[in-house]
Short mmCIF file of N, CA and C in Angstrom, two decimals:
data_model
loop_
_atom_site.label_atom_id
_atom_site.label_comp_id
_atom_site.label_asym_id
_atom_site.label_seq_id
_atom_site.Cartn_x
_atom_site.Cartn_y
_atom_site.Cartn_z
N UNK A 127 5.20 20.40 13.00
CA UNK A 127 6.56 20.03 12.64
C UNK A 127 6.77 20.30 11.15
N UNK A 128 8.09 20.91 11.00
CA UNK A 128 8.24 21.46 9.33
C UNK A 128 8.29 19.69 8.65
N UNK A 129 7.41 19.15 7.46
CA UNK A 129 7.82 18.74 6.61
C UNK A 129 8.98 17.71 6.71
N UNK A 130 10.25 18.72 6.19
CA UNK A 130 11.65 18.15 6.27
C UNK A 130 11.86 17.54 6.97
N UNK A 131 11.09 17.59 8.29
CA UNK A 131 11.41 16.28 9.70
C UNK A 131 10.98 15.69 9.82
N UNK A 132 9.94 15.44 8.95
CA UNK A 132 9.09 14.24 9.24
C UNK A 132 9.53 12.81 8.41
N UNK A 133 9.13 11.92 9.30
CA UNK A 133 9.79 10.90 7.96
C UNK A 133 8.50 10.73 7.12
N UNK A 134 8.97 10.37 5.80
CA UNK A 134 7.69 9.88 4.75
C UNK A 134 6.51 9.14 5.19
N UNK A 135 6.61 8.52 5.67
CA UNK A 135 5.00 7.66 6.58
C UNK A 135 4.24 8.65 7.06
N UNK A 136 5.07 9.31 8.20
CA UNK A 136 4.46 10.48 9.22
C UNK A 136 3.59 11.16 8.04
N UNK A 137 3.97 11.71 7.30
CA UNK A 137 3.83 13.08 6.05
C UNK A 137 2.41 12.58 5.76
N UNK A 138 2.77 11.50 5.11
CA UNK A 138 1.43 10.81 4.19
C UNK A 138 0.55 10.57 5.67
N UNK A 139 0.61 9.74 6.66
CA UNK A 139 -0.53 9.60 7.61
C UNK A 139 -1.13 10.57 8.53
N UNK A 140 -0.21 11.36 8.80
CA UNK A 140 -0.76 13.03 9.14
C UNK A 140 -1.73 13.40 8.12
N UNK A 141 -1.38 13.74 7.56
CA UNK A 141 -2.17 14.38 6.23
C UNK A 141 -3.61 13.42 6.21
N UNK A 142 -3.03 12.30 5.50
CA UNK A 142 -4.57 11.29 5.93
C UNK A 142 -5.92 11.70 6.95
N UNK A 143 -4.87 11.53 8.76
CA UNK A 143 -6.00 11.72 9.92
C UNK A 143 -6.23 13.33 9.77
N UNK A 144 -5.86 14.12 9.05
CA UNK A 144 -6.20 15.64 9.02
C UNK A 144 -7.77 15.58 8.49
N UNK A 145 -7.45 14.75 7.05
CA UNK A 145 -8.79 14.82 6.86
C UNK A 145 -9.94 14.20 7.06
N UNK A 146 -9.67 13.16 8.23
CA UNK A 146 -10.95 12.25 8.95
C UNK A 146 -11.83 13.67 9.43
N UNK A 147 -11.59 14.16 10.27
CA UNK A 147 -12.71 15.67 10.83
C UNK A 147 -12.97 14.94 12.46
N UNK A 148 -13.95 15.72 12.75
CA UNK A 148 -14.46 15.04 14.25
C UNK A 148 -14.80 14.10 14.53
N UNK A 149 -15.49 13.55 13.48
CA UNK A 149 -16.86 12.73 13.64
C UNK A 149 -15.83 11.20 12.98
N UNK A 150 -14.50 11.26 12.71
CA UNK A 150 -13.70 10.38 12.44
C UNK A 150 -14.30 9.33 11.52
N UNK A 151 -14.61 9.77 10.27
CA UNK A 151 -14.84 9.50 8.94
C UNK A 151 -13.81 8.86 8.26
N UNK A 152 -13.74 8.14 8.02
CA UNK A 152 -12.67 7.51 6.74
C UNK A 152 -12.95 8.38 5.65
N UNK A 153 -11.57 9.22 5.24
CA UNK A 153 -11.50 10.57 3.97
C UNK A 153 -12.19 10.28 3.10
N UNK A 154 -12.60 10.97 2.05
CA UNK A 154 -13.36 10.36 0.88
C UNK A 154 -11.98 11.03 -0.19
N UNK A 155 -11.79 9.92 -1.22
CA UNK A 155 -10.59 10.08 -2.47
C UNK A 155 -10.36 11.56 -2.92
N UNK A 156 -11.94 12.06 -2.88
CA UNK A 156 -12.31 13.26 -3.76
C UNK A 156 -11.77 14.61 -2.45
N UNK A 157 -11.30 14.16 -1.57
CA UNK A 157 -10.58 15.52 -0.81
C UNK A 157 -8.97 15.28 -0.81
N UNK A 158 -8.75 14.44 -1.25
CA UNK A 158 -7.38 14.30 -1.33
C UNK A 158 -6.44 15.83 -1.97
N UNK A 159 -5.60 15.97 -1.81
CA UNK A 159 -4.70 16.55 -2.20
C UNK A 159 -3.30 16.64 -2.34
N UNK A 160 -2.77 16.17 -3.69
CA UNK A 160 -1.48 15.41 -3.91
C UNK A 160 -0.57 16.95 -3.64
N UNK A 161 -1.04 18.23 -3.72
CA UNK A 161 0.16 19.28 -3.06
C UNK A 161 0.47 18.74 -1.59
N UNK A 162 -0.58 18.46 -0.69
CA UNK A 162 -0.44 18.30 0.43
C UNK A 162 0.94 17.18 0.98
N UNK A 163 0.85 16.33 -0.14
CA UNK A 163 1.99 15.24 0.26
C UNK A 163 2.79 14.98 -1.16
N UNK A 164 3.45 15.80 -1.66
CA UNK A 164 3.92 15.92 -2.57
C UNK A 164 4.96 15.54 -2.45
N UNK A 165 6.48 15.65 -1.17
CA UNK A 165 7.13 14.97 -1.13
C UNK A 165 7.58 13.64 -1.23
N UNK A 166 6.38 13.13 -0.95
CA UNK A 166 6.07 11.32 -0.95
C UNK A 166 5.19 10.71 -2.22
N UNK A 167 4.94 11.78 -2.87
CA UNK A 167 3.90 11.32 -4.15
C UNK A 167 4.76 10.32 -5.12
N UNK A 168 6.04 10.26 -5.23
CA UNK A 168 6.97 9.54 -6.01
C UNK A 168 6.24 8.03 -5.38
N UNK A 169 6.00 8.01 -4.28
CA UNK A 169 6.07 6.58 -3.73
C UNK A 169 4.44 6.07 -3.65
N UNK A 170 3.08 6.83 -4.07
CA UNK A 170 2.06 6.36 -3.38
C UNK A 170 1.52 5.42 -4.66
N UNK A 171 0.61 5.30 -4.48
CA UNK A 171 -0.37 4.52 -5.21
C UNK A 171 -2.05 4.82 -4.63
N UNK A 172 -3.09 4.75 -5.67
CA UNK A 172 -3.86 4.64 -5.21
C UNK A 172 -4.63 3.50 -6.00
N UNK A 173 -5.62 2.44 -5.21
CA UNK A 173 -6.04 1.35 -5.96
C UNK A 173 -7.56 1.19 -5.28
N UNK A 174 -8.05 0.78 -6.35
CA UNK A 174 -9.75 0.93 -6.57
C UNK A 174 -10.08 -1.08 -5.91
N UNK A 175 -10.97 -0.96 -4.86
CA UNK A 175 -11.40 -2.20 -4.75
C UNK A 175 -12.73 -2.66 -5.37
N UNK A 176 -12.36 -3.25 -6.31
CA UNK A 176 -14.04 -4.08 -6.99
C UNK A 176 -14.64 -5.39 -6.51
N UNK A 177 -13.61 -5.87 -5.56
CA UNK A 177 -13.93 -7.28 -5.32
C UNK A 177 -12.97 -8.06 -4.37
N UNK A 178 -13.09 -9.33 -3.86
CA UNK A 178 -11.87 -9.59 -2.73
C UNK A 178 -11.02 -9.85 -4.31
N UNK A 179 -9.81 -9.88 -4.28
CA UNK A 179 -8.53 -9.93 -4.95
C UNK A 179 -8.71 -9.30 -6.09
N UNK A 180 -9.11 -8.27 -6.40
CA UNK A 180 -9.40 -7.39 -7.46
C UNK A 180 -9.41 -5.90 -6.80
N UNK A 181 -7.94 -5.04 -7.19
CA UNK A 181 -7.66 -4.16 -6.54
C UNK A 181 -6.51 -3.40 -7.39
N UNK A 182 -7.38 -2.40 -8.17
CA UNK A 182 -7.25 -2.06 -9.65
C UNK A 182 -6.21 -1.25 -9.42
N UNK A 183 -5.14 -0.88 -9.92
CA UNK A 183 -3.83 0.58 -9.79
C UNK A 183 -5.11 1.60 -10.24
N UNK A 184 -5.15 3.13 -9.77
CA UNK A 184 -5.69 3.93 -10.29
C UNK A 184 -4.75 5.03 -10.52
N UNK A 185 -3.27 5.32 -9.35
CA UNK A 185 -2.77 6.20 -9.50
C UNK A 185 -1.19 5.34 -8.97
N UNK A 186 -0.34 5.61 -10.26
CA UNK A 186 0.66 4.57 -9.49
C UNK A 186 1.81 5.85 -9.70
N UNK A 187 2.66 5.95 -8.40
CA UNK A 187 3.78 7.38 -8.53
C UNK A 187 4.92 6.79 -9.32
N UNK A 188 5.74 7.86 -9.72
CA UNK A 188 6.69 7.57 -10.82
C UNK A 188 8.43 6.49 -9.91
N UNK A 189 8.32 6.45 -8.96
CA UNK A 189 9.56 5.62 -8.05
C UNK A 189 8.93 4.18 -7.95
N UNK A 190 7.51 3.80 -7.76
CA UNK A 190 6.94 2.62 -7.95
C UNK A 190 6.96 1.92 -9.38
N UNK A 191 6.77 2.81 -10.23
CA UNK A 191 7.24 2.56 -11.93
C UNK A 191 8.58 2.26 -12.23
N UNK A 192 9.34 2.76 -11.70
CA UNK A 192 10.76 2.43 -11.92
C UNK A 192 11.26 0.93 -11.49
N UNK A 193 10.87 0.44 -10.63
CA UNK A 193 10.40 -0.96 -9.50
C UNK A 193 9.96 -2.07 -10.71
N UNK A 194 9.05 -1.52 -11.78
CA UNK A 194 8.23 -2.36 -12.54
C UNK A 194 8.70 -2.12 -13.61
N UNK A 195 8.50 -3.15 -14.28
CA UNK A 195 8.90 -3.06 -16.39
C UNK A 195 7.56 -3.31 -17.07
N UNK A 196 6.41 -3.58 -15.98
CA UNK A 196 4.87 -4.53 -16.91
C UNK A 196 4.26 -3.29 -15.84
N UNK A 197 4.54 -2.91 -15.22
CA UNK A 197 3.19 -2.41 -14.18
C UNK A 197 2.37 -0.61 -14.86
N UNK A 198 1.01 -0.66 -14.98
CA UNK A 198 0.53 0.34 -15.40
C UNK A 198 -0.92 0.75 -14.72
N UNK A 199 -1.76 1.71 -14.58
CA UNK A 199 -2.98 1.73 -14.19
C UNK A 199 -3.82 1.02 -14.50
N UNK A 200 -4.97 0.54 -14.33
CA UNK A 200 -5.61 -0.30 -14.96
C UNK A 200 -5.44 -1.78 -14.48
N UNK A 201 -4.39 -2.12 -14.05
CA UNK A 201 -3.84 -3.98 -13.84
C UNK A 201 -4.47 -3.98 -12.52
N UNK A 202 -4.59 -5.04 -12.51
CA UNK A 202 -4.91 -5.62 -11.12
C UNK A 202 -3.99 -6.30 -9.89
N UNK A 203 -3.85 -5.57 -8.74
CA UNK A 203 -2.70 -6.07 -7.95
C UNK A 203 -2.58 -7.10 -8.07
N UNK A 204 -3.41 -8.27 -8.09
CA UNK A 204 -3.53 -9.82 -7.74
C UNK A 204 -3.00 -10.38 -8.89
N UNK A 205 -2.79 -9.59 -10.23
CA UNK A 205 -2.21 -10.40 -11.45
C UNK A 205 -0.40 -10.15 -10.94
N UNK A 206 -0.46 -9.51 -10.45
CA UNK A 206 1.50 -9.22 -10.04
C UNK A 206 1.58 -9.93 -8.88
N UNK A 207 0.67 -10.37 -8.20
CA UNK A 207 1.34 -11.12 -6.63
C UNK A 207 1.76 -12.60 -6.99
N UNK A 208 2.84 -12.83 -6.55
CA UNK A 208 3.38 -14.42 -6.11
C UNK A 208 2.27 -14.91 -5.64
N UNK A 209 1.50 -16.09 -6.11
CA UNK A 209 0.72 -16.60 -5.75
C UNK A 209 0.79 -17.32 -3.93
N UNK A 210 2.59 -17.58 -3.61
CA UNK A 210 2.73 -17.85 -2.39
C UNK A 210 2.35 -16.77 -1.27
N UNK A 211 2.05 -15.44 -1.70
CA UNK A 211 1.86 -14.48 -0.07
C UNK A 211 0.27 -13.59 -0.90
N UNK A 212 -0.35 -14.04 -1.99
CA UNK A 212 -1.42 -13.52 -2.41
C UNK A 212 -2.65 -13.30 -1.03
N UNK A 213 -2.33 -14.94 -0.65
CA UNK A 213 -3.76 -14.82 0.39
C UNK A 213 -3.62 -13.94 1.49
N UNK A 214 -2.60 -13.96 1.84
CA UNK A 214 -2.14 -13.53 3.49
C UNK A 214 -2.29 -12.00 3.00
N UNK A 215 -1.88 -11.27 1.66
CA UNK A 215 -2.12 -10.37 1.20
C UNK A 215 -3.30 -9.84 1.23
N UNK A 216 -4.41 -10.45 0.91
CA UNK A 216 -5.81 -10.42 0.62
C UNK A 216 -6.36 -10.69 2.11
N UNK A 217 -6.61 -11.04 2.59
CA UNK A 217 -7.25 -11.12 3.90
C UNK A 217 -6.81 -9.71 5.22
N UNK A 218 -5.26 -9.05 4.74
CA UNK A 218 -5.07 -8.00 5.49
C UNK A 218 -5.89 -6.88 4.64
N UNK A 219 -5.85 -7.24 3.28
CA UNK A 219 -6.65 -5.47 2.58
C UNK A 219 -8.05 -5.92 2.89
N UNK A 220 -8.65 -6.98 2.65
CA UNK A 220 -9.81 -6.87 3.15
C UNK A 220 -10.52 -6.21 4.62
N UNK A 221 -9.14 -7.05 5.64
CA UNK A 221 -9.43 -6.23 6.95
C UNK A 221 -9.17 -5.25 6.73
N UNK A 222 -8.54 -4.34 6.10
CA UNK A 222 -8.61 -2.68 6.07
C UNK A 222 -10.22 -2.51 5.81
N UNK A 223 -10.58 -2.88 4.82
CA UNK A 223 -12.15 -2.60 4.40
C UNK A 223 -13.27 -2.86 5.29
N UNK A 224 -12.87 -4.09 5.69
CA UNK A 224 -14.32 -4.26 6.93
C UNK A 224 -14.45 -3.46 7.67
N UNK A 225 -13.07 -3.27 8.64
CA UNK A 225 -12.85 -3.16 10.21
C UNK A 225 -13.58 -1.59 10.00
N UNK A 226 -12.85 -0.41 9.34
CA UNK A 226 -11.70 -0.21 9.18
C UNK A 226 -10.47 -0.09 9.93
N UNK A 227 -9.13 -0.24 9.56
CA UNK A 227 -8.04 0.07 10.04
C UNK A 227 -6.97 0.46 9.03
N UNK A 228 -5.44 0.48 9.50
CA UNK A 228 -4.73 1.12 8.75
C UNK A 228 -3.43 -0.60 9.27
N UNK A 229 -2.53 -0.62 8.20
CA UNK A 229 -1.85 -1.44 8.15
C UNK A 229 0.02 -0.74 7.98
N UNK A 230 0.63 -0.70 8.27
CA UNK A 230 2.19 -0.85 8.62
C UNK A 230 2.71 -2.38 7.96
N UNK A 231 3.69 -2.22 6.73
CA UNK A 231 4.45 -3.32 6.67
C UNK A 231 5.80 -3.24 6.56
N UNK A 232 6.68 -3.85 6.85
CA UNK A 232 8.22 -4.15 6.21
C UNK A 232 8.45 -6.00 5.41
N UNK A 233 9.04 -5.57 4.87
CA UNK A 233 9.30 -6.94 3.47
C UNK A 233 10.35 -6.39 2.56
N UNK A 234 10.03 -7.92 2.40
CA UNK A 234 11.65 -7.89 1.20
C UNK A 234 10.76 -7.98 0.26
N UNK A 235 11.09 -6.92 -1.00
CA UNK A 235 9.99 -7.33 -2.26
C UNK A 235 11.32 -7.78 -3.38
N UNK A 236 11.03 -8.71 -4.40
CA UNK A 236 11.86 -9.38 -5.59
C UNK A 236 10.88 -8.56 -6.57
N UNK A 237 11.20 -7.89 -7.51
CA UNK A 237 10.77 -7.74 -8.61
C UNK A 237 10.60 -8.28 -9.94
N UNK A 238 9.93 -8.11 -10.56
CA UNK A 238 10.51 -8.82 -12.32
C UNK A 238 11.55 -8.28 -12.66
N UNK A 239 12.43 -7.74 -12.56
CA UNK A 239 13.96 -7.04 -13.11
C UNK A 239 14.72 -8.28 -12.29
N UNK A 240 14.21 -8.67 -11.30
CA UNK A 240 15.59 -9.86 -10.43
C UNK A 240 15.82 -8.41 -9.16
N UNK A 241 15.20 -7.37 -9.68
CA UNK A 241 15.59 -6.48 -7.95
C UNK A 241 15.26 -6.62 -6.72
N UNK A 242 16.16 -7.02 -5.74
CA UNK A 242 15.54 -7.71 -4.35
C UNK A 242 15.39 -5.91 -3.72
N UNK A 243 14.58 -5.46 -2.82
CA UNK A 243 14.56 -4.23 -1.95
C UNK A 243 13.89 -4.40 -0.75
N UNK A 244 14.37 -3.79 0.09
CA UNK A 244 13.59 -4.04 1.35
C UNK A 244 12.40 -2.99 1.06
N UNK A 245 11.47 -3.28 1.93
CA UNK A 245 10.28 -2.01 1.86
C UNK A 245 9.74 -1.66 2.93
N UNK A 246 9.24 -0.36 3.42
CA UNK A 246 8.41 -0.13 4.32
C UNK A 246 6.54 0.60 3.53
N UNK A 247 5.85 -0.21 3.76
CA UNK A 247 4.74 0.16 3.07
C UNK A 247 3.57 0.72 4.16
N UNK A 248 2.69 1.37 3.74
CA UNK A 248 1.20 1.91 4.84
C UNK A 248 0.19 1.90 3.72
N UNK A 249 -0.57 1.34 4.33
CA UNK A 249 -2.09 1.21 3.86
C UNK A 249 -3.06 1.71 4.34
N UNK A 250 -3.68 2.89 3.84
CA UNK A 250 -5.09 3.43 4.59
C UNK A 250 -5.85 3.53 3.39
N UNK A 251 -7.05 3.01 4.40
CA UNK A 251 -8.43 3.14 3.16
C UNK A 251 -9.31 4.59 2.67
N UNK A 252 -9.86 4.53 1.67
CA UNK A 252 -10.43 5.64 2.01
C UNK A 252 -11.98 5.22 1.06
N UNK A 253 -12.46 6.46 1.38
CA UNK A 253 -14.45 6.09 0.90
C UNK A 253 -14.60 6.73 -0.55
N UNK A 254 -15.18 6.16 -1.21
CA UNK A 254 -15.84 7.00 -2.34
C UNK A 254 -16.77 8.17 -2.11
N UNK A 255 -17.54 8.41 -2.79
CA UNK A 255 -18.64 10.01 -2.34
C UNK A 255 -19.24 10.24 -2.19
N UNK A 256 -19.81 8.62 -1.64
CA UNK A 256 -21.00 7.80 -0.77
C UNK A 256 -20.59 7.79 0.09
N UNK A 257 -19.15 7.55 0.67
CA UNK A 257 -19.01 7.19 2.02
C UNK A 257 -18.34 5.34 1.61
N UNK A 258 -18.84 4.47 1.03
CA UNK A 258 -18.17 3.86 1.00
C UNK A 258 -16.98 3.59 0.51
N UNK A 259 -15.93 2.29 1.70
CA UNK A 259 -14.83 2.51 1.45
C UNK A 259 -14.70 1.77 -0.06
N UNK A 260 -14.00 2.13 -0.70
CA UNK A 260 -13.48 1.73 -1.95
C UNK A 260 -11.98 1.57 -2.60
N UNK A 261 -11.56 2.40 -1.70
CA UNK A 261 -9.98 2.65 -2.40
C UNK A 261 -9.07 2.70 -1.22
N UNK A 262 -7.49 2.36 -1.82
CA UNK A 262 -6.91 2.48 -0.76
C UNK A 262 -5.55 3.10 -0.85
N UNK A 263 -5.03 4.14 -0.33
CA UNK A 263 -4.02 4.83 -0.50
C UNK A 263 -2.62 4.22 -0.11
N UNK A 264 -1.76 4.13 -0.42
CA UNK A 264 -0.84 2.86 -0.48
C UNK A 264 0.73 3.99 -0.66
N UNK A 265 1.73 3.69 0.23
CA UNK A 265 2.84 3.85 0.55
C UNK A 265 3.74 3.12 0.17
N UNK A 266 4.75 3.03 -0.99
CA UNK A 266 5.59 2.09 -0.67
C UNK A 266 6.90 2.71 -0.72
N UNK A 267 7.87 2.34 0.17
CA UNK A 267 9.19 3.37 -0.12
C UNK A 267 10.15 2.15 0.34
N UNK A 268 11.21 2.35 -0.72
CA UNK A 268 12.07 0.97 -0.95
C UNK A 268 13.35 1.40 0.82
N UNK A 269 13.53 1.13 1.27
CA UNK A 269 14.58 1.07 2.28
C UNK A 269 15.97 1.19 1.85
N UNK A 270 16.41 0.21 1.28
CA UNK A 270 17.63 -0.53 1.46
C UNK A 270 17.52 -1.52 0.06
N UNK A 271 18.52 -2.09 -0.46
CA UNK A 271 19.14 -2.59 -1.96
C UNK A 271 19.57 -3.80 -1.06
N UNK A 272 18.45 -4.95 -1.33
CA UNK A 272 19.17 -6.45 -1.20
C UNK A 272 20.07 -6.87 -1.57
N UNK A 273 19.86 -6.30 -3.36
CA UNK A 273 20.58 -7.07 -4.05
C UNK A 273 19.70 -7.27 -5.26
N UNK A 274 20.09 -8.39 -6.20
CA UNK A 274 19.82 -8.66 -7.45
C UNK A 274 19.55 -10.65 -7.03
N UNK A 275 18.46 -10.85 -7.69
CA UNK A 275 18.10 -12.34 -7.60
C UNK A 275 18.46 -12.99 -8.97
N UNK A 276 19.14 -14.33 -9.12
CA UNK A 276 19.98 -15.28 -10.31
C UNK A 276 18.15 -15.50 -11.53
N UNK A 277 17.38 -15.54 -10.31
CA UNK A 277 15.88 -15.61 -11.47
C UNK A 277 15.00 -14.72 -11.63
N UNK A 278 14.80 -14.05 -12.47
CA UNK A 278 14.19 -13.31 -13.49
C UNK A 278 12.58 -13.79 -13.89
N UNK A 279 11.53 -13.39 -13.59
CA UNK A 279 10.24 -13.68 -14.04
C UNK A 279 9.65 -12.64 -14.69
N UNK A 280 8.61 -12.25 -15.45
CA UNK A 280 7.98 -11.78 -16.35
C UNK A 280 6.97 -10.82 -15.37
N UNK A 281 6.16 -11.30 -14.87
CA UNK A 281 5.21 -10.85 -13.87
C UNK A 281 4.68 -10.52 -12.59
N UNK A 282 5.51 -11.35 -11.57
CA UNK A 282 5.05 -11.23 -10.60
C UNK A 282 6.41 -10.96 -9.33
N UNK A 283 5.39 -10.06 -8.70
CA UNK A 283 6.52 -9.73 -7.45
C UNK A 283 6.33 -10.56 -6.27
N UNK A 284 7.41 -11.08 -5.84
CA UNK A 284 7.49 -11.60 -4.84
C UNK A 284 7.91 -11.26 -2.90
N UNK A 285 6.56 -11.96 -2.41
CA UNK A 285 7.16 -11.05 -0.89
C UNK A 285 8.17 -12.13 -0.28
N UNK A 286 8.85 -11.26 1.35
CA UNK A 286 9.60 -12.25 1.48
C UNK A 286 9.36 -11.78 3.08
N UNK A 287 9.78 -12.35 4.28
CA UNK A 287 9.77 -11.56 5.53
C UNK A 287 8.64 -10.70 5.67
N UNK A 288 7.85 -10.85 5.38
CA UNK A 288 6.83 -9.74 5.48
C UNK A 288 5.94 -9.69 6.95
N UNK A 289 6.35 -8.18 7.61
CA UNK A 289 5.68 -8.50 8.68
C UNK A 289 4.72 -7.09 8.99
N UNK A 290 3.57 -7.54 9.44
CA UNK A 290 2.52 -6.33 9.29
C UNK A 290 2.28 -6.11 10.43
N UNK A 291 1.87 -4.90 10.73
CA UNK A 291 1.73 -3.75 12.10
C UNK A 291 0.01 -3.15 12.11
N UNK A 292 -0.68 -3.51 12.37
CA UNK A 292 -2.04 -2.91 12.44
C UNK A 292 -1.77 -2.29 13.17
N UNK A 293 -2.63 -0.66 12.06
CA UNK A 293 -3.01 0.26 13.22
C UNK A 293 -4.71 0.78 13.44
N UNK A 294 -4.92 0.64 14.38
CA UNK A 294 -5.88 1.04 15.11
C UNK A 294 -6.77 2.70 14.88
N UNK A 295 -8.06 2.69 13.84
CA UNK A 295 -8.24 3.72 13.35
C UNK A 295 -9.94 4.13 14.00
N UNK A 296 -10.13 3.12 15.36
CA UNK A 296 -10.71 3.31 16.37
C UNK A 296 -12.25 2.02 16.23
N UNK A 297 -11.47 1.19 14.91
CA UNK A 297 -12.39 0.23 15.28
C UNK A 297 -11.98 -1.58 15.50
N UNK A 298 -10.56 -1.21 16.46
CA UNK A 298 -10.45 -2.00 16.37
C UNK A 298 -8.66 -3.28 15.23
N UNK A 299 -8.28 -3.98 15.72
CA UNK A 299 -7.43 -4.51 14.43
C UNK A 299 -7.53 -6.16 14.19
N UNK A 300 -7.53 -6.24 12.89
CA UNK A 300 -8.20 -7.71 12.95
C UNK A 300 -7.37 -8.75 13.53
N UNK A 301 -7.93 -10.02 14.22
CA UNK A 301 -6.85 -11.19 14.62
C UNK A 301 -6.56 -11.97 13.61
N UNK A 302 -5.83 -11.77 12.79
CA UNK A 302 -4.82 -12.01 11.16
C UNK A 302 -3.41 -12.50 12.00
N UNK A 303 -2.56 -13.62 11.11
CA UNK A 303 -1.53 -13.66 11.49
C UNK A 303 -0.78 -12.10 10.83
N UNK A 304 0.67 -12.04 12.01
CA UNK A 304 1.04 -10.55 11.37
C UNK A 304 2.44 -10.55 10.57
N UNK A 305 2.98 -12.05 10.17
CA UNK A 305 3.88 -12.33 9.43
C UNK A 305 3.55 -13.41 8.57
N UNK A 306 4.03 -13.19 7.01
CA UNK A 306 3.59 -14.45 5.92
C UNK A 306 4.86 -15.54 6.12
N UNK A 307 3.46 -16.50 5.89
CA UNK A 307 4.25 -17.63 6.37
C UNK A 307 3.90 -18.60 7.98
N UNK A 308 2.94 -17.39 8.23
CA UNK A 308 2.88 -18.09 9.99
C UNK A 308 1.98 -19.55 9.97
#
C-alpha cells in the first residue's frame, strides 16, 4: 500500500514488524531507519530504559517539542508525569519489556502551556546490540484540540481517559487494568 494511505500508526508499525525477520526478534535500535518513516518522524520519540520509572528521551521529534516548553533529551519521562497516572503508566512500559508486547493508547493529554489534546499513542520496544530490550519507540500524534485548561503548571503532563489496547507480539498481553483510574 502507497504510504499516503496509510494512516500514521500503520506506517510506523509496518515498518517496525518489517524488521522483526523470521525468527520474530524484537528490532535492535541500530537498524532503524528514520527515511523509512519519515512521514511520522515529527511525532516519534525514542526513550532509553535504565530502570522501572527511569525512561530517558533519546530522540524526541520536532511536533512533540512544540507540545512542551521544559521537554529536551536527556529528562526522564517520570519527571513530566502527573504523579496521579505515573504508576498505571509504569507497569504498562514495563509489560512492554518483560512480555514483550506492543501497546495502543488514546487519552486526553494537559500540557504545561494549559494545552488540553486528545492523543493516539503506540509503543513498541526494541533491543540494544545484545539483543536486549532497552528502548522504546514511541508514537504520539495529537488527534483533536480539547481546548486550553484555567491551570497552568511548570512540569508535568497530565493524563486523562486513558485507555490502552495491547497488542500481541506473540508472547502474549499482560493482565494490567486497560483504563487509568480502574
Amino acid at each position: 500500500m502507497a504510504p499516503w494511505l496509510q494512516s500514521p500508526l500503520d506506517i510506523l508499525f509496518n515498518y517496525w514488524m518489517s524488521l522483526r525477520g523470521a525468527d520474530g526478534q524484537i528490532p535492535q535500535k541500530s537498524h532503524l531507519n528514520p527515511v523509512k518513516f519519515k512521514a511520522v518522524l515529527p511525532d516519534v520519540s525514542i526513550l532509553e530504559r535504565t530502570g522501572k520509572e527511569n525512561y530517558t528521551y533519546r530522540l524526541i521529534g520536532s511536533d512533540i517539542l512544540q507540545r512542551f516548553t521544559t521537554l529536551s533529551s536527556g529528562i526522564n519521562l517520570f519527571d513530566r508525569l502527573d504523579p496521579n497516572s505515573a504508576t498505571f503508566i509504569s507497569d504498562w512500559l514495563e509489560a512492554i519489556f518483560h512480555l514483550p508486547c506492543a501497546a495502543h493508547c488514546h487519552y486526553v493529554a494537559r500540557y504545561p502551556t494549559g494545552l488540553k489534546r486528545n492523543m493516539s499513542s503506540l509503543y513498541l520496544p526494541l533491543a540494544d546490540k545484545d539483543g536486549t530490550l532497552r528502548f522504546l519507540l514511541a508514537y504520539h500524534r495529537a488527534t483533536a484540540l480539547e481546548g486550553y485548561s484555567a491551570t497552568v503548571h511548570e512540569s508535568n503532563i497530565e493524563m486523562e481517559q486513558m485507555i490502552v489496547t495491547p497488542i500481541d507480539l506473540g508472547s502474549g498481553v499482560p493482565d494490567l487494568p486497560k483504563t487509568l483510574n480502574d
